PDB file of C-alpha atoms in Angstrom:
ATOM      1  CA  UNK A1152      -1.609  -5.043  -0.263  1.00 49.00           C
ATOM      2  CA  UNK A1153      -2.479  -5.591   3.165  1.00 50.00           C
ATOM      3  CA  UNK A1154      -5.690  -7.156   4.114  1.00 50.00           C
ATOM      4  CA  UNK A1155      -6.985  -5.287   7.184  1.00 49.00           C
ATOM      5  CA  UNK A1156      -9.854  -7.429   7.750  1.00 51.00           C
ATOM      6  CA  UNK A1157      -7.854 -10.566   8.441  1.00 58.00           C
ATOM      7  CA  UNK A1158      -4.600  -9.247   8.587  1.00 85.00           C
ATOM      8  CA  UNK A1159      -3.403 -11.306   5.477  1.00 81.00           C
ATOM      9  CA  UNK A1160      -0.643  -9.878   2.538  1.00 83.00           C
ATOM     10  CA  UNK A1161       0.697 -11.530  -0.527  1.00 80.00           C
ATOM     11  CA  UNK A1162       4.141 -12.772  -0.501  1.00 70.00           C
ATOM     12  CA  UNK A1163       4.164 -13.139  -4.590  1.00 68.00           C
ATOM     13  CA  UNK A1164       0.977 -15.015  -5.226  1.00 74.00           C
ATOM     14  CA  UNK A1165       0.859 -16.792  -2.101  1.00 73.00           C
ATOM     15  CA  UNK A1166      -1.192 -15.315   1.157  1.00 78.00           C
ATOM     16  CA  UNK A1167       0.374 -15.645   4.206  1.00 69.00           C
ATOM     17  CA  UNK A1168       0.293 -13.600   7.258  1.00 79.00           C
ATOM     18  CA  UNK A1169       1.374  -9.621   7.728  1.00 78.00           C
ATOM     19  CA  UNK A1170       3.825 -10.410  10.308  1.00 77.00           C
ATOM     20  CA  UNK A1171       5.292 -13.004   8.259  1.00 76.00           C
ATOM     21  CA  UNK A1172       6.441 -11.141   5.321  1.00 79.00           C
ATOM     22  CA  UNK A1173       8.716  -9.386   6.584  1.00 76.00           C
ATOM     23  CA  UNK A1174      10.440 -12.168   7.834  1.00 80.00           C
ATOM     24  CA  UNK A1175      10.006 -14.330   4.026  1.00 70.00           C
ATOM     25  CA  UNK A1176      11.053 -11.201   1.940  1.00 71.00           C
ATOM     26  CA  UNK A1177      14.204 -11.099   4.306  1.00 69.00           C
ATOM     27  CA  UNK A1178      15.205 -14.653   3.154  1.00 77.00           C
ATOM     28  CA  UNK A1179      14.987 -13.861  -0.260  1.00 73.00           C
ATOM     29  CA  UNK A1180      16.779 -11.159  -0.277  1.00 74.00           C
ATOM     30  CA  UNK A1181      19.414 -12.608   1.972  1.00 70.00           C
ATOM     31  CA  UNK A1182      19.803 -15.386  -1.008  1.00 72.00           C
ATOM     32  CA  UNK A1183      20.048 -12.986  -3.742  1.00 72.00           C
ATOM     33  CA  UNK A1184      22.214 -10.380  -2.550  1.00 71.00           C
ATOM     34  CA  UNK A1185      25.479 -11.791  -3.553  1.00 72.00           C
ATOM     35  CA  UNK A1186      24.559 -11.889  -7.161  1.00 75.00           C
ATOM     36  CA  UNK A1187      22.125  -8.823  -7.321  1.00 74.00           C
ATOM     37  CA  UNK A1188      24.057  -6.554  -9.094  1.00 78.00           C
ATOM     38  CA  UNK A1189      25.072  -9.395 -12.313  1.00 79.00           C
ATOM     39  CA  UNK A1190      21.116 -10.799 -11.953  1.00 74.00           C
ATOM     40  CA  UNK A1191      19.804  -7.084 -12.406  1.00 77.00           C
ATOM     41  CA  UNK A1192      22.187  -6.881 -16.095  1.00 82.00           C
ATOM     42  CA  UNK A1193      21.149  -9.814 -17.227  1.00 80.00           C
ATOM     43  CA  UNK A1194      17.580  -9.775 -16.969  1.00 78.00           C
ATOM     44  CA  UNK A1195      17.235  -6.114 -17.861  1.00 85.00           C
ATOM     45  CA  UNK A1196      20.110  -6.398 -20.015  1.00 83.00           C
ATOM     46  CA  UNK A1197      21.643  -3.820 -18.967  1.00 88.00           C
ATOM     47  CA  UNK A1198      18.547  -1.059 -18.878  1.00 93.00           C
ATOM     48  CA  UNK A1199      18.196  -0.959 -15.027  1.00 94.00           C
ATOM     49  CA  UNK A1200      21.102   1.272 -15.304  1.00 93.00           C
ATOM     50  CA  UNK A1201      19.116   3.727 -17.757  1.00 96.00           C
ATOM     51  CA  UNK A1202      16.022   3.733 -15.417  1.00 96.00           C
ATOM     52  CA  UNK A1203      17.952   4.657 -12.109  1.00 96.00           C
ATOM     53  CA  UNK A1204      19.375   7.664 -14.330  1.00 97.00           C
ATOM     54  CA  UNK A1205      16.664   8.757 -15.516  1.00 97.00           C
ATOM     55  CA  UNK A1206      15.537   8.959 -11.922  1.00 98.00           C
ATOM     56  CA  UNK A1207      17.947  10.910 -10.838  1.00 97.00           C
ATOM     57  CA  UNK A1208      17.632  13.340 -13.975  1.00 97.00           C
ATOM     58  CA  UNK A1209      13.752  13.806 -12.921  1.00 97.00           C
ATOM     59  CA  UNK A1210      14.723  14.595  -9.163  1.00 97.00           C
ATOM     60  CA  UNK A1211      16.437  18.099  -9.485  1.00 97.00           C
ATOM     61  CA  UNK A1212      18.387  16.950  -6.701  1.00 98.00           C
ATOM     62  CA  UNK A1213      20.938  19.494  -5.810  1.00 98.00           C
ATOM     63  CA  UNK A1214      24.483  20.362  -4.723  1.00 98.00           C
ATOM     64  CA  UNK A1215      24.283  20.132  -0.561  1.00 98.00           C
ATOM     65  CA  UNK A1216      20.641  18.627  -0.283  1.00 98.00           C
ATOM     66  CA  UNK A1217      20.037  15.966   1.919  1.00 98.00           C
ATOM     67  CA  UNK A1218      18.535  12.114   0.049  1.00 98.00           C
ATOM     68  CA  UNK A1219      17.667   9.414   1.609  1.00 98.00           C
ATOM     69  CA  UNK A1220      17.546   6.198  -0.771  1.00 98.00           C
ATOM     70  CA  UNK A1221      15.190   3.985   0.794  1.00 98.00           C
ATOM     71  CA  UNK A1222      15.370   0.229   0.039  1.00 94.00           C
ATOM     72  CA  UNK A1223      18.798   1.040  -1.672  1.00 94.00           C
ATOM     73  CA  UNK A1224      20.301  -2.350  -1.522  1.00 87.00           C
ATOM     74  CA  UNK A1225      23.465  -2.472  -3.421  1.00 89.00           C
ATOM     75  CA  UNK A1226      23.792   1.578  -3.874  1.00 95.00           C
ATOM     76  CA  UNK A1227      23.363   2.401  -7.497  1.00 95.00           C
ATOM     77  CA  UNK A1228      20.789   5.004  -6.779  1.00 97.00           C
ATOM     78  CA  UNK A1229      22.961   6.648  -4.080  1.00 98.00           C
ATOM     79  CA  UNK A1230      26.424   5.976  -5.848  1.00 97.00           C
ATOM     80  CA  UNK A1231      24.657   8.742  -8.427  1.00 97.00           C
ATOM     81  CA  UNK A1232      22.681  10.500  -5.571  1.00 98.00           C
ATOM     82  CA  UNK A1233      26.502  10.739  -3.942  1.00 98.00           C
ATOM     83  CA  UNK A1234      27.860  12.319  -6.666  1.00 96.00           C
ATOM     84  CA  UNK A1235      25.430  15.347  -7.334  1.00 97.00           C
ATOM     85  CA  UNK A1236      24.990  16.575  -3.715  1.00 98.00           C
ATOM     86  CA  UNK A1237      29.067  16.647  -3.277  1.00 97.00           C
ATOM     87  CA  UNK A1238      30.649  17.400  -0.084  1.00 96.00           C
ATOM     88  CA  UNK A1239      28.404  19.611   1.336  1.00 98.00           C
ATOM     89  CA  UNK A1240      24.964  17.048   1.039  1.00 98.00           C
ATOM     90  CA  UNK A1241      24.180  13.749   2.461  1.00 98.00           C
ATOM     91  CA  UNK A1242      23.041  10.660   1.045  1.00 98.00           C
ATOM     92  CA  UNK A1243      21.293   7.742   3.198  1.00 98.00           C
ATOM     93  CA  UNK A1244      21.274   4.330   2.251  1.00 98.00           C
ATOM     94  CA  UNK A1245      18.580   2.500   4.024  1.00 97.00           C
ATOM     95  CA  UNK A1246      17.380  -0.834   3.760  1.00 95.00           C
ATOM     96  CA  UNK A1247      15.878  -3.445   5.987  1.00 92.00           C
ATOM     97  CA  UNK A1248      18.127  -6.109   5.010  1.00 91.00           C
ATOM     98  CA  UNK A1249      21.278  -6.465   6.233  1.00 91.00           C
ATOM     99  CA  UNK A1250      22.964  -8.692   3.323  1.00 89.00           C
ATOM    100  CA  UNK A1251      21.958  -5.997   0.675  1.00 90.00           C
ATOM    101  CA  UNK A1252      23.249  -2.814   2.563  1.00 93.00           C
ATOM    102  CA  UNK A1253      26.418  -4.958   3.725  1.00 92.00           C
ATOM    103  CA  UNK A1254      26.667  -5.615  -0.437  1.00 91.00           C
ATOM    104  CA  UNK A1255      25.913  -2.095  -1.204  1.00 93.00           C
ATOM    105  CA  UNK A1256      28.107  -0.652   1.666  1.00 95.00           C
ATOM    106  CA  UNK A1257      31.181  -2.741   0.141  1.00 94.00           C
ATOM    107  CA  UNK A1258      30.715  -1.746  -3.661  1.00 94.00           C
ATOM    108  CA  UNK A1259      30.200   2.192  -2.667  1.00 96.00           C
ATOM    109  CA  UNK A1260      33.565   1.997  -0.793  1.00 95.00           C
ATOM    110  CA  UNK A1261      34.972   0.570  -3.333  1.00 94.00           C
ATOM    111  CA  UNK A1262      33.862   3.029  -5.423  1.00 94.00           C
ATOM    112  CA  UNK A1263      35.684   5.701  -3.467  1.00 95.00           C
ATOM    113  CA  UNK A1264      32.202   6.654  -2.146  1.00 95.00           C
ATOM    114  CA  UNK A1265      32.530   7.087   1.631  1.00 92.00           C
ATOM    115  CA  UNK A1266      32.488  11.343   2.837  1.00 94.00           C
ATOM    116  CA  UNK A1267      29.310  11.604   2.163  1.00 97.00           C
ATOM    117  CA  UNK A1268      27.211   8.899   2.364  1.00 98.00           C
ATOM    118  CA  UNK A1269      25.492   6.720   5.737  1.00 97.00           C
ATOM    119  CA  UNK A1270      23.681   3.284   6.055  1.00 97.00           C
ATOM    120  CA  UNK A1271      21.071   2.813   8.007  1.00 97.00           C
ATOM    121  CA  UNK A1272      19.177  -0.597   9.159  1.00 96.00           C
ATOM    122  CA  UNK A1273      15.514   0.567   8.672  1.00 96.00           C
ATOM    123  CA  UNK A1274      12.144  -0.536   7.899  1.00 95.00           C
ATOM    124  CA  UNK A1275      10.328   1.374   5.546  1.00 96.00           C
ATOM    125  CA  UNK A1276       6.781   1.654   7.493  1.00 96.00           C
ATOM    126  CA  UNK A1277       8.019   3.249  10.476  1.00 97.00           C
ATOM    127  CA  UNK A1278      11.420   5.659   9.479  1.00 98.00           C
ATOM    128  CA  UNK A1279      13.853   6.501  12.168  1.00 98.00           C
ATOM    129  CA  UNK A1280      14.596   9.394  11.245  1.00 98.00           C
ATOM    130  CA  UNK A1281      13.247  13.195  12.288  1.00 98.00           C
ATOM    131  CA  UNK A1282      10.463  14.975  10.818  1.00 98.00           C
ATOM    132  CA  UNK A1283      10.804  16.989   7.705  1.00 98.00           C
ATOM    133  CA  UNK A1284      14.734  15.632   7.566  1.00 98.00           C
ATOM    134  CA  UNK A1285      14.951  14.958   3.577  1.00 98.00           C
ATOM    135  CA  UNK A1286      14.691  17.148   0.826  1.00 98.00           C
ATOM    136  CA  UNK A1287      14.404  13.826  -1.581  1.00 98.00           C
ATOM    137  CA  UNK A1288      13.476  10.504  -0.462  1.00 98.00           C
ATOM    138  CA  UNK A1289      13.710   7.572  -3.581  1.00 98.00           C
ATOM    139  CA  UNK A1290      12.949   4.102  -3.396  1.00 98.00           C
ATOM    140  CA  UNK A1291      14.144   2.084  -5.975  1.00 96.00           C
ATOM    141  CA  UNK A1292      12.277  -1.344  -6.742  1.00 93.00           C
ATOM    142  CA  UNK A1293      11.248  -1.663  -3.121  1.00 93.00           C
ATOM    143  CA  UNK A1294       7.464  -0.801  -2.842  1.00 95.00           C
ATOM    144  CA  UNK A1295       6.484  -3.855  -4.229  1.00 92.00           C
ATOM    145  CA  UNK A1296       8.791  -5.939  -1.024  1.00 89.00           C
ATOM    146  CA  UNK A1297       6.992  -3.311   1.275  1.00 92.00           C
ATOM    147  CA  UNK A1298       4.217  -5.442   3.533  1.00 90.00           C
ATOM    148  CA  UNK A1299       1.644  -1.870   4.432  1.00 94.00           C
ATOM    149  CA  UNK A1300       3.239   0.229   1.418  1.00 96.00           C
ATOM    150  CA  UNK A1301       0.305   2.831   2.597  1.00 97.00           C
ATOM    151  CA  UNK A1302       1.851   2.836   5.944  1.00 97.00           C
ATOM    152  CA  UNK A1303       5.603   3.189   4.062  1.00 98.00           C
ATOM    153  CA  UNK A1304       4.068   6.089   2.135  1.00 98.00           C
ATOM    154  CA  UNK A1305       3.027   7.887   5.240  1.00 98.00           C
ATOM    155  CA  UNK A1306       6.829   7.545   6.971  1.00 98.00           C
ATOM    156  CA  UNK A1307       8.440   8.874   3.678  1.00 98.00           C
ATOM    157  CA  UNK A1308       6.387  11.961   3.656  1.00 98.00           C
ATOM    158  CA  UNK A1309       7.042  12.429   7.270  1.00 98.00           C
ATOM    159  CA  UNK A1310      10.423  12.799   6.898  1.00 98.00           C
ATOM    160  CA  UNK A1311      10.551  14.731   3.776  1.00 98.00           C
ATOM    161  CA  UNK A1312      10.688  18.934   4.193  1.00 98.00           C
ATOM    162  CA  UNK A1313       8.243  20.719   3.035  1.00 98.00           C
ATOM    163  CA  UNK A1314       9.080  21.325  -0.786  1.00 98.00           C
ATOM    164  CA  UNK A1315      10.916  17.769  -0.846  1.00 98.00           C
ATOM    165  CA  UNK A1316       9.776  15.208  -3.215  1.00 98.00           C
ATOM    166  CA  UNK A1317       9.646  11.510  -3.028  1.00 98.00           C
ATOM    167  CA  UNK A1318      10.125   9.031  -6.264  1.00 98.00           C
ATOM    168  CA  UNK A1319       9.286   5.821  -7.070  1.00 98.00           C
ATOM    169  CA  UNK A1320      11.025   3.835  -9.607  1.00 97.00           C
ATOM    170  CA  UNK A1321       9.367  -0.172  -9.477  1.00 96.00           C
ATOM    171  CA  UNK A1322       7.864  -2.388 -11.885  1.00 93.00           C
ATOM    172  CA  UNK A1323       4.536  -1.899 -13.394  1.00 95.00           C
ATOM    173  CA  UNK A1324       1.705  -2.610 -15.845  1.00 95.00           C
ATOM    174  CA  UNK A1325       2.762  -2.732 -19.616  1.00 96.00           C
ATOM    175  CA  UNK A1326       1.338  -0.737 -21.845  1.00 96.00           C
ATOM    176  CA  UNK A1327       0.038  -3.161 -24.804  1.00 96.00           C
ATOM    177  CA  UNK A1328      -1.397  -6.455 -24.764  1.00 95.00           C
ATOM    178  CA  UNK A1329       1.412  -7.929 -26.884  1.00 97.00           C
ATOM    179  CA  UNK A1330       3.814  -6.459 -24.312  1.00 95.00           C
ATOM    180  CA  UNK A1331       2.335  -7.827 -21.090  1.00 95.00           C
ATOM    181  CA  UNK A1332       2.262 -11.448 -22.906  1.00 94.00           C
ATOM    182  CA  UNK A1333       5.992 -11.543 -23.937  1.00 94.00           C
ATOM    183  CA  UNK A1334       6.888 -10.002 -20.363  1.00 91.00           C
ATOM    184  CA  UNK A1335       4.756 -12.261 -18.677  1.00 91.00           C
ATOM    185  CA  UNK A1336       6.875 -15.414 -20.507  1.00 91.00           C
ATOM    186  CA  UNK A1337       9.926 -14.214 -19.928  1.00 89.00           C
ATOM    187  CA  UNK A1338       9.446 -13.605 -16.043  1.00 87.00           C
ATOM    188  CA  UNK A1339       7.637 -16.900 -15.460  1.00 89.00           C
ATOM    189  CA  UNK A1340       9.582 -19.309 -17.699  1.00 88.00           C
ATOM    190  CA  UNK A1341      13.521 -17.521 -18.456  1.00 86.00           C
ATOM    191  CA  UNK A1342      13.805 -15.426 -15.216  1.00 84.00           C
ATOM    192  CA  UNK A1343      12.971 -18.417 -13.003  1.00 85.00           C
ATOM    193  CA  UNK A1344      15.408 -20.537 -15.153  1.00 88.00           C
ATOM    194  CA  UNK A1345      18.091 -17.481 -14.911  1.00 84.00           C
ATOM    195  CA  UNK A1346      17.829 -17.441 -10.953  1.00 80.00           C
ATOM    196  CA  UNK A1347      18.775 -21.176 -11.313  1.00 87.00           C
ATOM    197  CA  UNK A1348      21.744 -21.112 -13.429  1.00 84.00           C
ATOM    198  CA  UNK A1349      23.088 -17.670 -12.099  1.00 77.00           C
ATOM    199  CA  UNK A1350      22.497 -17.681  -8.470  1.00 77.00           C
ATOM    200  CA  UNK A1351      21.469 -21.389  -7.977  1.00 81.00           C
ATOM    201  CA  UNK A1352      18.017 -19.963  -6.462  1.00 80.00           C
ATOM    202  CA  UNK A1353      14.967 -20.172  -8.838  1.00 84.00           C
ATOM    203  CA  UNK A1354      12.312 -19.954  -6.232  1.00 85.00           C
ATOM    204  CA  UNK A1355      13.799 -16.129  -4.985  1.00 79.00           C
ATOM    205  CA  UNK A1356      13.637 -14.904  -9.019  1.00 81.00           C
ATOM    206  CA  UNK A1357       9.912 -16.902  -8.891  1.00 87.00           C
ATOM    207  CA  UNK A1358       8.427 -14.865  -6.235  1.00 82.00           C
ATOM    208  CA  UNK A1359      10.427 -11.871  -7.517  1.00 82.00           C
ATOM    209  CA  UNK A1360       8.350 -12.302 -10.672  1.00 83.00           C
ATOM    210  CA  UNK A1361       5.048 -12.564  -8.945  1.00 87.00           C
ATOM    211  CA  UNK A1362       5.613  -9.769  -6.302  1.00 87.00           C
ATOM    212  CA  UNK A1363       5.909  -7.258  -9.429  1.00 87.00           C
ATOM    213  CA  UNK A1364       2.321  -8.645 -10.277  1.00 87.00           C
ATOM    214  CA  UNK A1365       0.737  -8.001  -7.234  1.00 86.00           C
ATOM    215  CA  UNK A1366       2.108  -4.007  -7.282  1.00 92.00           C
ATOM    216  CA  UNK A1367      -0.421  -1.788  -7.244  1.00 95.00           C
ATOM    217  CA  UNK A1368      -0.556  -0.411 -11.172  1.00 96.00           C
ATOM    218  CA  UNK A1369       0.498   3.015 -12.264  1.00 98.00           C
ATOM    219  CA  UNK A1370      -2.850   4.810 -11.291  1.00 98.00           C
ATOM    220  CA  UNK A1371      -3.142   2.928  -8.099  1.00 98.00           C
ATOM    221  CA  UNK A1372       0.142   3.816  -6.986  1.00 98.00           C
ATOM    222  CA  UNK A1373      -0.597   7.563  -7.958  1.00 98.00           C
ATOM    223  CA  UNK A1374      -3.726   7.900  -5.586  1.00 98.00           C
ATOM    224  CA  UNK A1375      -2.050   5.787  -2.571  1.00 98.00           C
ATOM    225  CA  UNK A1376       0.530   8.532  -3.098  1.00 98.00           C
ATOM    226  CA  UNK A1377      -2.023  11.198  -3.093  1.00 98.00           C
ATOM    227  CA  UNK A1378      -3.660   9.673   0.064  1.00 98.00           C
ATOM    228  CA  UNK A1379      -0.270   9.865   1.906  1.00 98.00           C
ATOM    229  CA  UNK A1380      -0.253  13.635   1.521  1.00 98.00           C
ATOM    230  CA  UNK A1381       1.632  13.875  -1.856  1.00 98.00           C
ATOM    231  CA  UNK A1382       0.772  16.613  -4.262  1.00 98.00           C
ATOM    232  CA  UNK A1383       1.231  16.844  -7.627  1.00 98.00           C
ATOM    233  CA  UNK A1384       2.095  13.194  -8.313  1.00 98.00           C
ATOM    234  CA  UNK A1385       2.628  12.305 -12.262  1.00 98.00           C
ATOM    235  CA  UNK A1386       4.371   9.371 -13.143  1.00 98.00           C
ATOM    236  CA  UNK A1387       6.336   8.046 -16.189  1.00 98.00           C
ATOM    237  CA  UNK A1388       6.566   5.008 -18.250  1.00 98.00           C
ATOM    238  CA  UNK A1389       9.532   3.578 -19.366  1.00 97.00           C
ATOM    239  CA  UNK A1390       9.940   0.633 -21.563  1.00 96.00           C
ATOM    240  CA  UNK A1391       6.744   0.519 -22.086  1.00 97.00           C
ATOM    241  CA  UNK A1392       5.267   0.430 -18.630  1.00 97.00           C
ATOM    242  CA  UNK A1393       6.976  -2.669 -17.523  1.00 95.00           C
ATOM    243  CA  UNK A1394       8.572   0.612 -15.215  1.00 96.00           C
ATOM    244  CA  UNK A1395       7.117   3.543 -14.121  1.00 98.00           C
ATOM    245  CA  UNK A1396       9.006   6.445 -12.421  1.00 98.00           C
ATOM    246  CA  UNK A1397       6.020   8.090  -9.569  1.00 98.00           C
ATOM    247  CA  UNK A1398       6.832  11.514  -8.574  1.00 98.00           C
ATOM    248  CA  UNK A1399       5.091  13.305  -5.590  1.00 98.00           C
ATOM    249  CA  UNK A1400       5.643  16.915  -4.011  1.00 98.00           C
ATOM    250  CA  UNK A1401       5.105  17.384  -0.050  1.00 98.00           C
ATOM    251  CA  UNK A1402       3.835  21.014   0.371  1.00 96.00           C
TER     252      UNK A1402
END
């Protein structure tokens, strides 16, 4: 979170200034975005895939709505987004780094995805898009990159219609004791190691590790959401909290 008094944030556990983050989360994701995709099935072993379903089950998105999947990346939340609004609905991929939307534009087309889906260069905090554009905004394992996620929060419900909803799959706080000290070895000691061997880049999959410690916890998360303007926010855990799924209404 951003410190307004000095105008500090944490890039993973280190404090550096707002305006640089941008700028150092860029060059991570830059590194990784070649091997994304395999990185994300072998350290979730595959379960990523049942999280980003599950999100799409809890959205009640619609034949013909309009989505916008913020911080999409490579596309697997809008290859499924895609797919249930058909011809007659949109889907926008936006993310503020070119190397992952480049990756995800690629894979979607190679998909067969292309009538009815756009990409868009954008920066979370300040959306260029209209008012009250969106009838579902999701942002998949994003928040946590986000330097004012308050700020973020604001944008999103900006551009979602009244009635829309906005979710928020990321990384949280395990549920059990036993749970958060096996997670907290594997991130810090195998993911680290995994970066290496995989993608020849330990320090990206080392501050990837530490950024999901410095998100804001399940309960945290729900009253920033509430402060943005969202009602009715519940949220899920799956896996034991080591993900939650955030859900928020704009009336």
């Amino acid at each position: 979170m951003t410190d307004q008094n000095s105008n500090t944030t944490h890039f993973g556990y280190k404090t550096v200034a707002a305006e640089q983050k941008v700028s150092m989360v860029a060059n991570v994701f830059h590194s990784v975005a070649a091997k994304y995709d395999l990185m994300n099935d072998l350290m979730s072993l595959g379960i990523h895939r049942l999280w980003k379903r599950f999100t799409i089950d809890c959205s009640g998105v619609r034949a013909g709505q309009q989505v916008l999947d913020l911080a999409g990346g490579t596309g697997d939340i809008t290859a499924l987004f895609s797919k249930r609004v058909g011809p007659t609905g949109k889907v926008v991929l936006a993310d503020i780094n070119a190397s992952m939307l480049n990756v995800g534009r690629d894979k979607l087309r190679d998909l067969g995805l292309v009538n009815n889906i756009e990409y868009v260069q954008a920066n979370a905090e300040a959306l260029p898009f209209a008012d009250n554009s969106f009838d579902i905004v999701s942002i998949g394992f994003g928040l946590r990159n986000v330097t004012d996620k308050d700020a973020a929060l604001r944008s999103i419900f900006r551009v979602l219609k009244p009635g829309g909803r906005l979710l928020v799959l990321e990384f949280s706080k395990p549920e059990h004791d036993w749970l958060s000290k096996a997670y907290d070895l594997y991130s810090f000691k195998l993911l680290p190691a995994m970066g290496q061997l995989v993608a020849n880049d330990k320090e990206s999959y080392q501050y990837l590790a530490e950024s999901i410690r410095m998100h804001p916890d399940q309960e945290t998360l729900k009253g920033m959401m509430q402060t943005a303007g969202f009602a009715e926010v519940s949220y899920h855990n799956l896996t034991g909290g080591i993900v939650a799924l955030h859900r928020g209404y704009k009336f």
